Amino acid sequence: MEQFHHRGYVSTDPRILPAEGVGLDRPADVPEELDVLIVGTGPAGMIAAAQLSRFPAIRTRIVERMEHRLEIGRADGIQTRSVETFDAFDFAEEITAEAFKLTAMNFWGPDPEDPGRIVHNGWAPDDDRGISEYVQLIVNQTRVYDYFERYMRWSPSRSTPDYGYEFVAVEEHEGEELPLLVTLRRTAGPDAGRERRVRTKYLIGADGARSAVRRAIGRRLVGEPQNQAWGVLDLLAVTDFPDIRTKSAIANRHGSILVIPREGGHLFRLYVDMGEVPPGGSDRIRAMTAEDVIAVAKRILNPYSLKVKEVVWSTIYEVNHRVADGFDNGSERKPPNVFIVGDACHTHSAKAGQGMNVSMQDGFNLAWKIAYALSGLAAPELLRTYELERRVAAVNLIEFDKALSSRYAHAEEEGTEKELEEFYLRTIEFAAGHSTEYQESLITEGPEHQRLATGFPLGKRFKSARVMRRADAYDLHLGHTHEADGCFRVYVFADRDGLAADSPLRRWADWVLRSPESPANRYPLRDGTRDSAFDIKVVYQQALSEFAFDDAHPLFKPETGPYRLRDYSKVFAVLPEEDVFDLRGIDRDGAVVVVRPDQYVSAVLPLADPEALGRYFDRFMAG
Ligand SMILES: Cc1cc2nc3c(=O)[nH]c(=O)nc-3n(C[C@H](O)[C@H](O)[C@H](O)COP(=O)(O)OP(=O)(O)OC[C@H]3O[C@@H](n4cnc5c(N)ncnc54)[C@H](O)[C@@H]3O)c2cc1C
């Protein structure tokens, strides 16, 4: 978190924001009238709820049919894209501290002398290209929920999940202020089984692969089963397999295993190939036990031993590759008001470690758009971009997963040892979650000015770089100043004479500060928790010693809070040894990079044309 004490001295944990709006008198039970109802406390639902909790004027509730928090999760692989996202929710460092840090992959294949035994074939670092400043993590998915839950509880809305409520049905009454009439059923407590009705403006189905919300809006998952079964074991065990504490792909003529070391130093997960499922063979799969999976694992690990002390969690699943035929209930006539996110829209195998990660990006993509539509900051047409953007991401994920799954499934075949390794290295950026590239749309500018900042590709996530905060000489990652507060970031990279009285930067900043056409003046403050819908920061080309904080244009030194204190957080110098202009291909005549609330680059604009910023926001913002 960047700032506190600006509304007066805070003696408690400064991450607990003052309650506002719905947080002041939040009803203990789900009220009858809402703005947003989220169904399901999986990763997709929790991130959406956490983002919306920063909008205390919006009545949001998240319901879950389980009676309490999930205790043992399924997903455990966290991509660096997700860790970047966690940074915006203020828990990247904490979760990294407790997680297993995944830095490398080992490859084991059949011994040419005896294909029933395994030998070490090679090793590859996970990110030797600096794809992200973060490292991939392995941690139980429930810990991710815990951090989101804390973020919600500490937000101005004081939100918490409502456990013991099952979504049953939704009816739409067009033209009414709260057009969606949702039936919920209590699943726990003295009134278990009782139904109740809730009216809401928006409904988000984050209710997993068997989504009832998806069925309710007449959408269905389309695609093929892969007829491949996998066993998953979370084990506490003693083994002499040498790479049990690194991620390892293992194959011999008995099948293949993926080893995932887990947090805490002892636990590890095995994904074990249980072979092809014949048509109609699902019953055989369902009848398999953890002991069956362990027996196969022992054969594949030959000549190494595996002595299981405790099976902490296990499951057997069949791989299905499916994408929903629609992600919302929108039509040409009307923008959507019911959405599905996460596994409700896409299902695939678990080994690529994608499900939780992609699901969170669905929720993050959608939540700010709903908040903007509800608070009148944007027209509801903005909501159409959710399906437009996330459907492409889902289809790409399925294609990637099909290719990866088939390589794992055939890894034991002779002559294929190198294929999996090569595929792994080729697709590291995708696997880490950084290949998403939103196409030109209402909210993503065309490539006209991309050459001004080639290292910030349009539609891709903002790839952070280090800079020096001028006021306190603090060396930090620019991207880490992006909070999940629903604001757009406008990063202004100054021209070489940016400090001079008549520089393009000065003229740009004068226009943004003073013109009635400037987005900073056209779009009013949203609520009491922020000073602006925009967070505008400047990076000068000069080093720390070459200018003073006071030399910066007044636009970048705004007053904040009731005392109108000066905001010292928006002015940066370059680090001479790691100049962001060189690292990210920024034109020395300057550039303006606009980043959406969910951290994706949405516009690259010239400093010489300040009105371009106004034209960009006028496309979807509502004055
Ligand atoms: C064995 C296994 C391992 C996996 N490993 C990984 C991994 O390493 N990395 C990764 O990224 N992904 C992994 N995944 C996938 C990952 O778990 C899912 O993709 C992810 O949890 C999907 O998130 P979600 O929020 O869409 O749905 P879910 O996590 O399925 O959450 C849906 C929630 O909705 C609730 N719900 C359902 N119906 C209703 C209803 N009618 N009313 C109210 N509540 C309802 C459910 O109880 C549940 O809490 C794995 C999956 C499996 C099975």
XYZ file of C-alpha atoms and ligand atoms in Angstrom:
676
model
C 0.000 0.000 0.000
C 1.310 3.375 -0.930
C -0.187 5.972 1.363
C -1.766 6.422 4.758
C -2.001 9.088 7.499
C -3.343 11.451 4.804
C -6.758 11.490 6.483
C -5.207 11.821 9.950
C -2.925 9.630 12.053
C -3.522 5.867 11.815
C -2.229 3.825 14.755
C -3.617 0.413 13.732
C -2.656 -1.758 10.723
C -2.787 0.762 7.870
C -3.965 -1.928 5.442
C -7.342 -1.889 7.215
C -9.004 0.905 5.263
C -11.673 3.076 6.891
C -15.176 1.620 6.429
C -17.289 3.514 3.910
C -20.621 3.123 2.131
C -21.961 -0.404 2.506
C -19.155 -1.142 4.960
C -20.669 1.222 7.558
C -23.793 -0.843 8.227
C -23.212 -4.090 6.380
C -26.143 -6.483 7.046
C -25.057 -9.786 8.625
C -27.204 -11.807 6.218
C -27.570 -11.538 2.433
C -29.944 -8.591 1.888
C -32.916 -8.723 -0.508
C -31.514 -6.055 -2.821
C -28.039 -6.054 -4.316
C -25.998 -4.589 -7.124
C -23.771 -7.624 -7.708
C -24.279 -11.216 -6.590
C -21.301 -13.566 -7.045
C -21.906 -17.324 -6.830
C -18.942 -19.446 -5.715
C -15.880 -18.735 -3.543
C -13.314 -20.332 -5.875
C -10.433 -18.208 -7.188
C -12.560 -16.572 -9.911
C -15.282 -15.484 -7.492
C -12.920 -14.402 -4.721
C -10.849 -12.078 -6.895
C -14.012 -10.500 -8.325
C -15.361 -9.977 -4.803
C -12.022 -8.562 -3.640
C -11.908 -6.073 -6.519
C -15.523 -5.003 -5.983
C -14.898 -4.587 -2.245
C -12.886 -1.468 -3.145
C -16.116 0.109 -4.405
C -18.088 0.692 -1.182
C -20.968 2.378 -2.996
C -21.706 -0.983 -4.657
C -23.722 -3.613 -2.774
C -21.806 -6.853 -3.507
C -22.253 -10.274 -1.870
C -20.481 -13.549 -2.621
C -22.394 -16.743 -1.743
C -21.030 -20.292 -1.434
C -22.917 -23.529 -1.023
C -20.281 -25.075 1.233
C -20.817 -24.418 4.897
C -17.343 -23.021 5.437
C -14.052 -22.176 3.770
C -12.518 -24.898 1.587
C -9.866 -26.704 3.621
C -7.829 -28.749 1.176
C -7.604 -27.182 -2.214
C -6.992 -28.751 -5.579
C -4.929 -26.204 -7.466
C -1.512 -25.368 -6.147
C 0.469 -23.925 -9.073
C 0.636 -20.139 -9.155
C 2.003 -18.468 -12.252
C 4.089 -15.326 -12.078
C 1.214 -13.451 -13.749
C -0.886 -14.315 -10.704
C 1.847 -13.198 -8.300
C 1.905 -9.845 -10.138
C -1.850 -9.725 -9.620
C -1.460 -10.565 -5.920
C 0.884 -7.607 -5.648
C -2.025 -5.324 -6.578
C -4.006 -6.959 -3.752
C -1.082 -6.426 -1.384
C -0.152 -10.028 -0.592
C 2.509 -11.036 -3.144
C 5.322 -10.900 -0.606
C 3.476 -12.759 2.141
C 2.318 -15.589 -0.084
C 5.762 -15.880 -1.668
C 7.274 -16.254 1.791
C 5.113 -19.268 2.642
C 5.023 -20.900 -0.814
C 7.389 -23.303 -2.530
C 9.377 -21.313 -5.127
C 9.529 -23.094 -8.440
C 12.682 -22.240 -10.336
C 13.513 -25.238 -12.496
C 12.223 -28.371 -14.213
C 14.046 -31.704 -14.390
C 13.390 -34.221 -17.140
C 13.677 -37.966 -16.526
C 13.184 -40.550 -19.281
C 13.498 -44.276 -19.939
C 16.943 -45.757 -19.483
C 18.071 -46.830 -23.024
C 19.636 -49.955 -21.447
C 16.441 -50.851 -19.583
C 13.311 -48.849 -20.536
C 11.586 -49.976 -17.318
C 13.967 -47.762 -15.329
C 14.398 -43.989 -15.404
C 17.493 -41.838 -15.922
C 18.062 -38.111 -15.702
C 17.882 -36.477 -19.149
C 18.181 -32.766 -18.519
C 17.273 -29.681 -16.637
C 15.834 -26.266 -17.550
C 15.458 -23.053 -15.558
C 11.873 -21.768 -15.394
C 12.635 -18.170 -16.301
C 16.116 -17.285 -17.490
C 14.745 -14.499 -19.703
C 13.323 -12.223 -17.027
C 9.696 -12.823 -18.058
C 8.661 -11.524 -14.645
C 10.412 -10.169 -11.578
C 8.468 -12.767 -9.580
C 8.956 -16.511 -9.283
C 6.298 -19.217 -9.837
C 4.847 -20.547 -6.607
C 3.291 -23.717 -5.280
C 0.837 -23.155 -2.477
C -2.545 -24.520 -1.549
C -5.364 -22.734 -3.331
C -7.140 -22.140 -0.020
C -4.324 -19.864 1.120
C -5.033 -17.691 -1.934
C -8.673 -17.506 -0.819
C -7.560 -16.532 2.680
C -5.614 -13.545 1.390
C -8.455 -12.385 -0.831
C -10.849 -12.828 2.070
C -8.626 -10.653 4.273
C -8.401 -8.022 1.551
C -12.216 -7.922 1.365
C -12.601 -7.755 5.133
C -10.104 -4.881 5.359
C -11.624 -3.019 2.444
C -13.973 -0.046 2.892
C -16.907 -2.422 2.175
C -15.974 -4.836 5.005
C -17.078 -7.762 2.780
C -16.970 -11.427 3.743
C -18.282 -14.527 1.932
C -21.754 -15.812 2.826
C -21.336 -19.580 3.273
C -24.232 -22.040 3.180
C -26.138 -20.501 0.240
C -26.708 -22.377 -2.995
C -27.677 -20.666 -6.228
C -30.812 -22.334 -7.619
C -32.263 -20.179 -10.414
C -32.429 -16.711 -11.972
C -35.254 -14.938 -13.798
C -34.898 -11.672 -15.658
C -37.501 -8.907 -15.435
C -36.314 -6.437 -18.040
C -36.965 -2.779 -17.389
C -36.881 -3.110 -13.594
C -34.161 -1.343 -11.643
C -32.965 -4.657 -10.210
C -33.912 -6.920 -13.098
C -32.477 -10.235 -11.897
C -34.541 -12.255 -9.444
C -32.293 -14.959 -7.984
C -33.438 -17.945 -5.931
C -30.978 -19.095 -3.276
C -31.301 -22.121 -1.017
C -29.816 -22.437 2.464
C -27.538 -25.487 2.663
C -26.649 -25.242 6.337
C -27.932 -24.043 9.679
C -31.361 -24.342 11.261
C -33.118 -23.148 8.104
C -31.269 -25.542 5.737
C -33.406 -26.242 2.667
C -35.296 -22.941 2.863
C -35.358 -20.866 -0.310
C -35.176 -17.107 -0.518
C -35.247 -14.517 -3.281
C -32.700 -11.786 -3.925
C -32.937 -9.013 -6.516
C -29.748 -7.799 -8.178
C -28.459 -5.792 -11.147
C -25.614 -8.145 -12.007
C -24.936 -11.835 -11.406
C -21.532 -13.523 -11.709
C -21.453 -17.323 -11.943
C -18.106 -18.363 -10.463
C -19.587 -21.734 -9.589
C -17.102 -24.068 -11.255
C -17.198 -26.640 -14.028
C -20.754 -27.800 -13.262
C -22.000 -24.213 -13.131
C -25.711 -23.826 -12.417
C -25.525 -20.172 -13.504
C -24.213 -21.301 -16.888
C -27.159 -23.664 -17.272
C -29.571 -20.966 -16.134
C -28.524 -18.660 -19.002
C -28.643 -21.481 -21.534
C -24.917 -21.680 -22.173
C -23.073 -24.990 -22.367
C -19.522 -26.297 -22.478
C -18.518 -27.471 -25.929
C -15.530 -29.724 -26.702
C -14.066 -33.178 -26.526
C -13.027 -35.445 -23.682
C -9.410 -36.562 -24.059
C -10.076 -40.068 -22.750
C -7.056 -39.817 -20.496
C -7.140 -40.432 -16.743
C -4.752 -38.950 -14.203
C -4.306 -39.708 -10.542
C -3.263 -36.901 -8.200
C -1.595 -37.595 -4.841
C -0.469 -35.102 -2.217
C 1.972 -37.191 -0.191
C 4.135 -37.185 2.878
C 6.573 -39.933 1.951
C 10.173 -41.085 2.063
C 11.918 -41.541 -1.280
C 15.421 -41.707 -2.676
C 14.306 -40.141 -5.990
C 16.922 -37.354 -6.172
C 14.741 -34.596 -7.691
C 11.788 -34.812 -5.350
C 12.317 -31.133 -4.382
C 12.211 -29.801 -7.948
C 9.441 -29.996 -10.517
C 10.186 -33.122 -12.552
C 8.637 -34.759 -15.589
C 9.305 -38.502 -15.468
C 8.482 -41.164 -18.035
C 9.311 -44.791 -18.679
C 7.467 -47.660 -20.336
C 5.068 -47.874 -17.360
C 3.758 -44.354 -17.915
C 4.540 -40.830 -16.789
C 4.536 -38.717 -13.642
C 4.799 -35.018 -12.937
C 6.388 -34.271 -9.548
C 5.421 -30.990 -7.884
C 7.227 -30.144 -4.632
C 4.892 -28.372 -2.230
C 5.169 -25.684 0.407
C 6.580 -26.527 3.828
C 9.605 -28.587 2.765
C 8.151 -32.125 2.918
C 4.858 -32.426 1.061
C 4.896 -33.223 -2.651
C 2.331 -33.876 -5.343
C 2.421 -36.559 -8.015
C 0.304 -36.367 -11.161
C 0.291 -39.980 -12.353
C -0.796 -41.045 -15.824
C -3.436 -43.755 -15.297
C -3.785 -44.500 -18.986
C -6.471 -44.160 -21.616
C -10.107 -44.338 -20.670
C -11.995 -46.561 -23.112
C -15.371 -45.219 -24.318
C -17.826 -45.692 -21.450
C -14.922 -46.530 -19.110
C -15.538 -43.802 -16.567
C -16.843 -46.290 -13.996
C -13.503 -48.063 -13.998
C -11.794 -44.704 -13.346
C -14.160 -43.847 -10.532
C -13.436 -47.212 -8.894
C -9.666 -46.575 -8.723
C -8.184 -45.825 -5.306
C -5.180 -43.866 -4.065
C -3.439 -47.252 -3.575
C -3.884 -48.008 -7.303
C -2.262 -44.689 -8.165
C 0.606 -45.277 -5.707
C 1.242 -48.699 -7.260
C 1.564 -47.161 -10.745
C 3.780 -44.360 -9.365
C 6.137 -46.913 -7.795
C 6.531 -48.717 -11.131
C 7.313 -45.470 -12.966
C 9.840 -44.345 -10.334
C 11.899 -47.549 -10.743
C 14.754 -47.882 -9.594
C 13.863 -45.391 -6.853
C 11.701 -46.260 -3.870
C 8.591 -44.562 -2.499
C 7.441 -45.247 1.070
C 4.165 -43.399 1.659
C 3.552 -42.227 5.231
C 0.354 -40.241 4.618
C -1.892 -39.530 1.633
C -2.909 -35.959 2.440
C -5.277 -35.641 -0.530
C -5.921 -37.599 -3.679
C -8.204 -37.627 -6.687
C -8.564 -39.228 -10.089
C -9.841 -37.219 -12.984
C -10.437 -37.476 -16.702
C -9.219 -34.681 -18.913
C -11.905 -32.698 -20.708
C -11.145 -29.818 -23.037
C -14.198 -27.608 -23.199
C -15.065 -23.941 -23.644
C -18.512 -22.422 -23.034
C -20.433 -21.356 -26.126
C -20.997 -17.979 -24.469
C -19.598 -16.262 -21.373
C -22.642 -14.082 -20.633
C -26.297 -13.516 -21.441
C -25.773 -10.456 -23.676
C -27.414 -10.055 -27.061
C -27.178 -7.549 -29.882
C -30.119 -5.770 -28.317
C -28.783 -5.497 -24.774
C -25.430 -5.628 -22.985
C -25.000 -8.574 -20.603
C -25.931 -8.598 -16.924
C -25.188 -12.279 -16.117
C -21.632 -13.558 -16.571
C -19.759 -16.792 -16.006
C -16.088 -16.866 -15.029
C -13.397 -19.484 -14.370
C -14.088 -23.206 -14.733
C -17.708 -22.341 -15.542
C -16.370 -21.194 -18.951
C -13.379 -23.481 -19.579
C -12.177 -26.883 -18.404
C -8.896 -28.599 -19.140
C -6.250 -30.723 -17.458
C -4.620 -29.663 -14.214
C -0.997 -30.378 -15.049
C -0.318 -27.154 -16.850
C -1.245 -25.441 -13.563
C -3.481 -23.021 -15.431
C -7.014 -23.351 -14.039
C -6.812 -21.240 -10.935
C -4.611 -18.675 -12.661
C -6.739 -18.189 -15.748
C -9.879 -18.157 -13.603
C -8.493 -15.299 -11.528
C -7.761 -13.293 -14.665
C -11.397 -13.800 -15.726
C -12.636 -12.382 -12.434
C -10.119 -9.514 -12.455
C -11.046 -8.631 -16.044
C -14.761 -8.500 -15.288
C -15.026 -6.926 -11.838
C -13.712 -3.425 -12.602
C -15.898 -3.247 -15.706
C -19.014 -4.013 -13.658
C -17.910 -1.424 -11.100
C -17.470 1.204 -13.820
C -20.871 0.426 -15.354
C -22.586 0.532 -11.951
C -20.988 3.769 -10.834
C -21.858 5.467 -14.113
C -18.201 5.902 -15.041
C -18.627 3.862 -18.221
C -21.476 2.852 -20.480
C -22.698 -0.765 -20.031
C -21.324 -1.476 -23.536
C -17.957 -1.841 -21.764
C -19.262 -5.142 -20.370
C -19.246 -6.717 -23.821
C -15.442 -6.631 -23.757
C -15.375 -9.301 -21.028
C -16.425 -12.130 -23.335
C -14.543 -10.637 -26.279
C -11.275 -10.734 -24.333
C -11.603 -13.779 -22.150
C -13.005 -16.155 -24.753
C -9.839 -15.791 -26.828
C -7.764 -16.420 -23.691
C -9.804 -19.573 -22.961
C -9.481 -20.950 -26.496
C -5.708 -20.355 -26.459
C -5.485 -22.100 -23.098
C -7.315 -25.171 -24.378
C -5.035 -25.390 -27.422
C -1.951 -25.104 -25.205
C -3.268 -27.685 -22.754
C -4.178 -30.166 -25.492
C -0.629 -29.967 -26.852
C 0.939 -30.275 -23.394
C -1.341 -33.113 -22.219
C -0.625 -35.190 -25.283
C 3.129 -34.717 -24.835
C 2.882 -35.867 -21.202
C 0.674 -38.787 -22.212
C 3.188 -39.977 -24.833
C 6.355 -39.051 -22.946
C 7.141 -42.711 -22.300
C 7.313 -43.554 -26.004
C 10.786 -44.082 -27.337
C 12.304 -41.106 -29.177
C 9.991 -38.541 -27.530
C 12.276 -37.669 -24.577
C 13.329 -34.323 -26.008
C 9.886 -33.358 -27.323
C 8.393 -32.544 -23.925
C 11.505 -30.622 -22.864
C 11.507 -28.542 -26.057
C 7.775 -27.816 -25.802
C 8.214 -26.816 -22.165
C 10.962 -24.327 -22.991
C 9.131 -22.925 -26.025
C 5.936 -22.245 -24.066
C 7.326 -20.952 -20.770
C 5.920 -17.459 -21.327
C 2.459 -18.863 -22.013
C 2.641 -21.233 -19.057
C 3.637 -18.344 -16.784
C 0.490 -16.475 -17.847
C 2.093 -13.667 -19.835
C 0.994 -14.432 -23.382
C -2.497 -12.944 -23.094
C -2.707 -10.150 -25.650
C -6.046 -8.361 -25.898
C -6.848 -7.210 -29.398
C -7.822 -3.694 -30.488
C -11.269 -2.906 -29.086
C -13.340 -0.259 -27.329
C -10.724 -0.292 -24.543
C -7.529 -1.299 -26.344
C -5.991 1.217 -28.723
C -4.708 0.266 -32.165
C -0.954 -0.029 -32.803
C -0.497 3.464 -34.328
C 1.860 4.668 -31.575
C 3.211 1.347 -30.313
C 6.681 2.255 -31.618
C 6.893 4.912 -28.850
C 7.089 2.184 -26.183
C 7.881 -1.151 -27.809
C 8.492 -2.861 -24.457
C 4.918 -2.229 -23.331
C 2.970 -4.188 -25.978
C -0.665 -3.132 -26.315
C -3.104 -5.624 -24.845
C -0.394 -7.392 -22.792
C 0.147 -7.058 -19.076
C 2.294 -4.091 -18.019
C 5.755 -5.585 -17.603
C 7.220 -3.779 -14.658
C 10.664 -2.180 -14.514
C 12.648 -0.534 -11.748
C 12.721 3.236 -11.282
C 13.768 5.640 -8.503
C 11.079 7.528 -6.600
C 12.427 11.071 -6.521
C 11.048 12.359 -3.218
C 12.510 9.643 -0.990
C 15.226 8.191 -3.266
C 13.563 4.770 -3.131
C 14.374 2.241 -5.839
C 11.205 0.290 -6.671
C 9.269 -1.525 -9.378
C 6.928 0.873 -11.158
C 4.374 -1.921 -11.659
C 4.259 -2.533 -7.912
C 2.650 0.853 -7.368
C -0.460 -0.468 -9.146
C -3.052 -1.190 -6.442
C -6.277 -3.091 -7.130
C -8.233 0.085 -6.413
C -10.048 0.138 -9.762
C -8.058 3.130 -11.092
C -6.482 3.464 -14.520
C -2.746 4.123 -14.382
C -1.331 6.735 -16.753
C 2.470 6.440 -16.861
C 3.994 9.490 -18.489
C 7.528 8.969 -19.779
C 8.951 12.464 -20.183
C 10.778 13.767 -23.242
C 14.488 14.463 -22.800
C 13.826 18.146 -21.912
C 10.829 17.269 -19.755
C 11.983 19.566 -16.964
C 12.235 22.644 -19.225
C 9.517 25.311 -19.149
C 8.248 24.741 -22.699
C 8.806 21.009 -23.158
C 6.214 18.677 -24.722
C 5.810 17.118 -21.260
C 4.941 20.505 -19.731
C 2.398 21.213 -22.483
C 0.888 17.719 -22.064
C 0.649 18.091 -18.295
C -0.796 21.657 -18.563
C -3.562 20.324 -20.803
C -4.370 17.374 -18.540
C -4.411 19.603 -15.466
C -6.372 22.538 -16.889
C -8.388 21.674 -19.972
C -12.098 21.006 -19.390
C -11.712 18.304 -22.070
C -9.066 16.465 -20.037
C -10.256 13.098 -18.666
C -8.919 14.114 -15.262
C -11.511 16.934 -15.242
C -14.302 15.329 -17.265
C -14.768 12.202 -15.161
C -15.601 13.019 -11.562
C -14.344 11.305 -8.433
C -16.058 8.020 -7.805
C -16.357 7.953 -4.051
C -14.617 9.020 -0.908
C -11.883 6.365 -1.000
C -9.833 7.817 -3.852
C -8.987 11.253 -5.097
C -9.316 10.409 -8.769
C -10.310 7.769 -11.302
C -6.784 8.127 -12.680
C -3.388 7.681 -11.136
C -0.993 9.763 -13.238
C 2.736 9.261 -12.663
C 5.787 10.677 -14.418
C 9.210 9.167 -15.107
C 11.801 11.770 -16.096
C 14.786 10.767 -18.210
C 17.094 12.329 -15.648
C 18.715 10.560 -12.694
C 17.915 11.405 -9.078
C 20.762 13.899 -8.662
C 19.807 15.873 -11.767
C 16.534 17.365 -10.556
C 14.529 18.112 -7.446
C 11.052 16.834 -6.605
C 9.794 20.421 -6.769
C 10.925 20.685 -10.398
C 8.154 18.270 -11.409
C 5.015 19.638 -13.041
C 2.150 20.354 -10.557
C 0.030 17.620 -12.203
C 2.343 15.076 -10.611
C 2.305 16.700 -7.163
C -1.429 16.646 -6.388
C -2.950 17.442 -3.026
C -4.651 14.580 -1.257
C -6.994 13.861 1.678
C -8.934 16.355 3.808
C -5.753 18.263 4.786
C -4.806 18.594 1.111
C -1.365 17.124 1.855
C 1.114 16.855 -0.957
C 1.318 13.477 -2.705
C 5.017 12.593 -3.065
C 4.490 9.229 -4.759
C 4.100 10.140 -8.418
C 7.492 11.488 -9.551
C 10.288 9.154 -10.646
C 13.836 9.338 -11.949
C 15.595 6.675 -14.009
C 18.142 4.302 -12.528
C 21.278 4.993 -14.591
C 22.354 1.333 -14.490
C 18.882 0.052 -15.483
C 17.292 2.850 -17.507
C 13.608 2.041 -18.087
C 13.682 4.014 -21.362
C 16.280 1.585 -22.760
C 14.819 -1.521 -21.134
C 11.301 -0.945 -22.450
C 12.119 0.715 -25.772
C 10.632 4.088 -24.879
C 11.121 6.893 -27.378
C 13.378 9.666 -26.076
C 10.721 12.180 -27.238
C 8.495 10.656 -24.567
C 5.381 8.487 -24.468
C 2.205 8.017 -22.454
C 1.318 4.453 -21.430
C -2.204 3.801 -20.143
C -2.755 0.693 -18.009
C -6.196 -0.687 -17.118
C -7.252 -1.482 -13.565
C -6.455 -5.177 -14.245
C -2.856 -4.298 -15.231
C -3.102 -4.618 -19.046
C -1.647 -1.950 -21.349
C -4.573 -0.315 -23.129
C -3.032 2.660 -24.931
C 0.363 4.016 -25.981
C 0.041 7.687 -26.938
C 2.347 10.542 -27.987
C 3.198 13.343 -25.586
C 2.843 15.822 -28.446
C -0.910 15.157 -28.717
C -2.490 15.510 -25.256
C -6.017 15.355 -26.707
C -5.275 11.736 -27.693
C -5.637 10.836 -24.012
C -9.057 12.501 -23.944
C -10.152 10.739 -27.130
C -9.092 7.356 -25.700
C -11.122 7.702 -22.492
C -14.102 9.362 -24.215
C -14.627 6.118 -26.154
C -15.936 4.240 -23.137
C -16.094 6.541 -20.119
C -19.342 8.365 -19.353
C -19.177 11.957 -18.101
C -6.545 -32.189 -9.113
C -6.613 -30.790 -9.579
C -5.449 -30.066 -9.553
C -5.445 -28.790 -10.035
N -4.266 -28.118 -10.023
C -4.241 -26.856 -10.495
C -3.042 -26.095 -10.429
O -2.012 -26.570 -9.987
N -3.077 -24.805 -10.851
C -4.222 -24.261 -11.316
O -4.191 -23.081 -11.696
N -5.376 -24.949 -11.386
C -5.425 -26.239 -10.979
N -6.596 -26.924 -10.988
C -7.792 -26.295 -11.486
C -8.397 -25.340 -10.495
O -8.665 -25.979 -9.263
C -9.660 -24.760 -11.070
O -9.435 -24.389 -12.414
C -10.091 -23.548 -10.293
O -10.342 -23.865 -8.944
C -11.340 -22.960 -10.922
O -11.741 -21.864 -10.175
P -13.224 -21.375 -10.172
O -13.272 -20.226 -9.230
O -13.690 -21.159 -11.553
O -14.109 -22.606 -9.650
P -13.982 -23.552 -8.391
O -12.645 -23.487 -7.749
O -14.491 -24.874 -8.835
O -14.991 -22.903 -7.359
C -16.373 -22.938 -7.557
C -17.061 -22.710 -6.226
O -18.456 -22.567 -6.446
C -19.172 -23.316 -5.470
N -20.464 -23.654 -6.076
C -20.700 -24.514 -7.090
N -22.013 -24.522 -7.389
C -22.617 -23.647 -6.560
C -23.957 -23.217 -6.389
N -24.945 -23.675 -7.146
N -24.221 -22.313 -5.431
C -23.240 -21.816 -4.638
N -21.940 -22.195 -4.755
C -21.631 -23.098 -5.712
C -18.272 -24.521 -5.206
O -18.566 -25.098 -3.961
C -16.888 -23.881 -5.266
O -16.480 -23.395 -4.015
C -6.645 -28.216 -10.515
C -7.832 -28.926 -10.497
C -7.821 -30.220 -10.047
C -9.095 -31.009 -10.048
